[in-house]
Amino acid sequence: VGSLLMKETDSAIITVYIGATVPTGFEHTAAEEVQEKIGVDARISKDRGRIYFPISTDKLFQVHRLRSVDNLFVVVEEYDHYQFKESKEETLMELQQLASKLPWSNALKVWELNRSLKKKKGHRKGGNSTRVKPDSEASVADTRQQELPRETSPAGGDAKTESVADPESCQQDSEEALPEARLIKFRVTCNRAGDKHSFSSNEAARDFGGAVQEFFQWKADMTKFDIEVLLNIHNEEVVVGIALTEESLHRRNISHFGPTTLRSTLCYGMLRLCKPQVSDVILDPMCGTGAIPLEGAIEFNSSFYVAGDNNDMAVNRTVNNVSHIQKRRADKGSSSGLPIDTVQWDVCNLPIKTSSVDIIITDMPFGKRMGSRKKNWDLYPSCLREMARVCRPGSGKAVLLTQDKKCFAKAVSQMGGLWRKVLTVWVNVGGLHAGVYLLKRTAAVFGQTPEDVRQPRGMAGTQMDERDNK
């Protein structure tokens, strides 16, 4: 059993461990950001898509400034090698007994402090699935309270006699919460991954949740809950936590969603890969709702962003999203200007000067919800050729996301004289296994390699239109 350190540095400030879910594949990027902004080392979990780092309560506000994390929680306790019993009944009984043995006190103080830090926005709207890690292999817990008294009363009874001081100390430590103690509503969410467990996520959440309810005398509520207790199980690693975010932070920028809107946290990870510099011109030629250039204009605002798409609805969504952010900033009294412009164009015939762009970053059509796999075989080489034309030879970079790995690999090999693949980060996008490719523009001058004379500029789009007409 590995217990995480929770120490009191003085009467007011305590140090706890924070857990964060991040886009799968960008754990190291998130750890870099934590080191950069908070100044502590983050540990990457064996369970992909999670990192952990220590923080003192006087710096808690800083965690909400992180751009690479989806959801945040404070760790109650962590077990690196939890020994699950062989039978389901014994394991679930042990989980029930665990609820009363956990050191809840510090985590609840942090939850209370976090709640006071945020502006209260009222109850969560309807659905609860937004709190669960999108790429989780486990299901959302459904704590069925009508079954709880029958199933958890033996465990609850034993547990209370073993650690009767725990709830008292917890309530004494958090005096403000004392009058509301019986009114607090909660739910338990279990994320489970691993094939050697004798129980399901729902069963673990139901039984553990029942014991938590009996221990604290909280009221269960699946939608309008004050506290969300997290039970994360990955093989033999078990982490119990309390959620600090009400809905995923990846929804922060977009008000007008499209059919394939990227999570802002994934956009941030892609932007960090290409390391934007002061005065860089950054292009997203297939911007969709503008999620990538918007994240860049907010977080890396010393560069200039040009967002474009051939679809007028996508361009309108981007314009509306930019306006929404500008209005939000103006309402807060900060500068509303953003270094971003939006254009409608043909990605294979960009109205951009040759060798004038520093970075190209875009989410290419997967051929699932947008476009088709067949069209990608024509589109990808034409895109890469046109991107190579506008990108600066020798120093230019491209960060491209796609799930159509076979087609992309073929297109890059065809453009070998213009692009060199530097790095691939494998990510999970809405359940699809996709790649983020970092390409470096070679020093070859456009127009002097075999790749750029195979097809005249602008012909790809025309040929595709003719095929569609046929």
Tab-separated table of N, CA, C and O in Angstrom, residues 387-429:
chain	number	residue	atom	x	y	z
A	387	MET	N	0.603	23.085	-48.475
A	387	MET	CA	1.169	23.496	-47.189
A	387	MET	C	2.681	23.736	-47.327
A	387	MET	O	3.231	24.684	-46.751
A	388	ALA	N	3.358	22.862	-48.088
A	388	ALA	CA	4.800	23.018	-48.300
A	388	ALA	C	5.101	24.304	-49.065
A	388	ALA	O	6.121	24.954	-48.817
A	389	ARG	N	4.217	24.668	-49.973
A	389	ARG	CA	4.436	25.900	-50.755
A	389	ARG	C	4.434	27.130	-49.857
A	389	ARG	O	5.304	27.986	-49.942
A	390	VAL	N	3.444	27.217	-48.955
A	390	VAL	CA	3.309	28.434	-48.147
A	390	VAL	C	4.238	28.440	-46.931
A	390	VAL	O	4.463	29.483	-46.316
A	391	CYS	N	4.778	27.263	-46.565
A	391	CYS	CA	5.597	27.157	-45.353
A	391	CYS	C	7.061	27.511	-45.638
A	391	CYS	O	7.581	27.222	-46.714
A	392	ARG	N	7.716	28.152	-44.672
A	392	ARG	CA	9.101	28.597	-44.860
A	392	ARG	C	10.057	27.401	-44.958
A	392	ARG	O	10.100	26.573	-44.037
A	393	PRO	N	10.840	27.290	-46.039
A	393	PRO	CA	11.800	26.187	-46.179
A	393	PRO	C	12.852	26.250	-45.075
A	393	PRO	O	13.310	27.316	-44.687
A	394	GLY	N	13.190	25.069	-44.536
A	394	GLY	CA	14.259	24.981	-43.536
A	394	GLY	C	13.823	25.203	-42.114
A	394	GLY	O	14.319	24.538	-41.211
A	395	SER	N	12.868	26.121	-41.877
A	395	SER	CA	12.467	26.413	-40.491
A	395	SER	C	10.984	26.128	-40.224
A	395	SER	O	10.574	26.028	-39.071
A	396	GLY	N	10.186	26.026	-41.269
A	396	GLY	CA	8.745	25.832	-41.102
A	396	GLY	C	8.406	24.468	-40.515
A	396	GLY	O	9.151	23.499	-40.654
A	397	LYS	N	7.262	24.424	-39.800
A	397	LYS	CA	6.810	23.177	-39.178
A	397	LYS	C	5.335	22.965	-39.452
A	397	LYS	O	4.604	23.934	-39.703
A	398	ALA	N	4.916	21.715	-39.367
A	398	ALA	CA	3.482	21.398	-39.448
A	398	ALA	C	3.154	20.394	-38.358
A	398	ALA	O	3.912	19.441	-38.133
A	399	VAL	N	2.045	20.616	-37.664
A	399	VAL	CA	1.527	19.651	-36.689
A	399	VAL	C	0.139	19.262	-37.181
A	399	VAL	O	-0.774	20.084	-37.199
A	400	LEU	N	0.008	18.012	-37.591
A	400	LEU	CA	-1.215	17.564	-38.260
A	400	LEU	C	-1.806	16.371	-37.517
A	400	LEU	O	-1.095	15.410	-37.197
A	401	LEU	N	-3.098	16.435	-37.257
A	401	LEU	CA	-3.821	15.354	-36.579
A	401	LEU	C	-4.663	14.605	-37.590
A	401	LEU	O	-5.424	15.213	-38.356
A	402	THR	N	-4.538	13.282	-37.621
A	402	THR	CA	-5.418	12.485	-38.476
A	402	THR	C	-5.533	11.061	-37.950
A	402	THR	O	-4.616	10.557	-37.281
A	403	GLN	N	-6.663	10.445	-38.259
A	403	GLN	CA	-6.855	9.048	-37.906
A	403	GLN	C	-6.609	8.149	-39.113
A	403	GLN	O	-6.445	6.946	-38.982
A	404	ASP	N	-6.553	8.774	-40.301
A	404	ASP	CA	-6.349	8.025	-41.541
A	404	ASP	C	-4.846	7.824	-41.736
A	404	ASP	O	-4.206	8.427	-42.604
A	405	LYS	N	-4.284	6.928	-40.903
A	405	LYS	CA	-2.829	6.798	-40.812
A	405	LYS	C	-2.197	6.275	-42.100
A	405	LYS	O	-1.138	6.741	-42.520
A	406	LYS	N	-2.842	5.309	-42.733
A	406	LYS	CA	-2.290	4.702	-43.950
A	406	LYS	C	-2.191	5.733	-45.073
A	406	LYS	O	-1.158	5.869	-45.744
A	407	CYS	N	-3.265	6.475	-45.252
A	407	CYS	CA	-3.310	7.489	-46.302
A	407	CYS	C	-2.292	8.604	-46.028
A	407	CYS	O	-1.602	9.068	-46.941
A	408	PHE	N	-2.182	8.995	-44.773
A	408	PHE	CA	-1.258	10.076	-44.417
A	408	PHE	C	0.193	9.637	-44.654
A	408	PHE	O	1.003	10.402	-45.183
A	409	ALA	N	0.516	8.396	-44.235
A	409	ALA	CA	1.883	7.891	-44.415
A	409	ALA	C	2.260	7.881	-45.897
A	409	ALA	O	3.385	8.247	-46.264
A	410	LYS	N	1.312	7.477	-46.739
A	410	LYS	CA	1.554	7.445	-48.183
A	410	LYS	C	1.789	8.868	-48.714
A	410	LYS	O	2.704	9.115	-49.503
A	411	ALA	N	0.955	9.813	-48.256
A	411	ALA	CA	1.072	11.196	-48.719
A	411	ALA	C	2.409	11.810	-48.304
A	411	ALA	O	3.055	12.499	-49.094
A	412	VAL	N	2.844	11.534	-47.058
A	412	VAL	CA	4.122	12.076	-46.576
A	412	VAL	C	5.281	11.486	-47.377
A	412	VAL	O	6.232	12.186	-47.732
A	413	SER	N	5.193	10.175	-47.695
A	413	SER	CA	6.270	9.550	-48.473
A	413	SER	C	6.335	10.148	-49.881
A	413	SER	O	7.418	10.300	-50.446
A	414	GLN	N	5.176	10.511	-50.441
A	414	GLN	CA	5.147	11.153	-51.766
A	414	GLN	C	5.762	12.552	-51.721
A	414	GLN	O	6.276	13.050	-52.713
A	415	MET	N	5.679	13.194	-50.550
A	415	MET	CA	6.190	14.563	-50.390
A	415	MET	C	7.541	14.578	-49.677
A	415	MET	O	7.896	15.549	-49.011
A	416	GLY	N	8.304	13.470	-49.807
A	416	GLY	CA	9.557	13.325	-49.063
A	416	GLY	C	10.562	14.435	-49.285
A	416	GLY	O	11.358	14.742	-48.395
A	417	GLY	N	10.529	15.068	-50.462
A	417	GLY	CA	11.479	16.145	-50.728
A	417	GLY	C	11.114	17.450	-50.051
A	417	GLY	O	11.939	18.356	-49.950
A	418	LEU	N	9.839	17.542	-49.557
A	418	LEU	CA	9.351	18.795	-48.975
A	418	LEU	C	9.133	18.711	-47.461
A	418	LEU	O	9.267	19.704	-46.759
A	419	TRP	N	8.760	17.529	-46.984
A	419	TRP	CA	8.456	17.354	-45.559
A	419	TRP	C	9.266	16.192	-44.981
A	419	TRP	O	9.446	15.169	-45.634
A	420	ARG	N	9.698	16.359	-43.731
A	420	ARG	CA	10.373	15.273	-43.016
A	420	ARG	C	9.642	15.038	-41.699
A	420	ARG	O	9.424	15.968	-40.935
A	421	LYS	N	9.268	13.796	-41.444
A	421	LYS	CA	8.534	13.471	-40.213
A	421	LYS	C	9.499	13.428	-39.031
A	421	LYS	O	10.508	12.727	-39.062
A	422	VAL	N	9.191	14.196	-37.987
A	422	VAL	CA	10.067	14.309	-36.819
A	422	VAL	C	9.551	13.468	-35.657
A	422	VAL	O	10.320	12.800	-34.959
A	423	LEU	N	8.233	13.488	-35.452
A	423	LEU	CA	7.659	12.875	-34.246
A	423	LEU	C	6.199	12.505	-34.488
A	423	LEU	O	5.496	13.188	-35.234
A	424	THR	N	5.762	11.409	-33.857
A	424	THR	CA	4.346	11.035	-33.882
A	424	THR	C	3.873	10.821	-32.445
A	424	THR	O	4.525	10.107	-31.678
A	425	VAL	N	2.777	11.457	-32.073
A	425	VAL	CA	2.159	11.252	-30.757
A	425	VAL	C	0.814	10.578	-30.991
A	425	VAL	O	-0.039	11.108	-31.711
A	426	TRP	N	0.627	9.397	-30.407
A	426	TRP	CA	-0.638	8.672	-30.587
A	426	TRP	C	-1.646	9.154	-29.543
A	426	TRP	O	-1.346	9.196	-28.352
A	427	VAL	N	-2.819	9.530	-30.004
A	427	VAL	CA	-3.839	10.107	-29.122
A	427	VAL	C	-5.178	9.410	-29.330
A	427	VAL	O	-5.387	8.703	-30.317
A	428	ASN	N	-6.062	9.633	-28.374
A	428	ASN	CA	-7.422	9.111	-28.461
A	428	ASN	C	-8.355	10.287	-28.735
A	428	ASN	O	-8.418	11.220	-27.946
A	429	VAL	N	-9.048	10.245	-29.855
A	429	VAL	CA	-9.969	11.334	-30.212
A	429	VAL	C	-11.365	10.746	-30.351
A	429	VAL	O	-11.679	10.090	-31.336
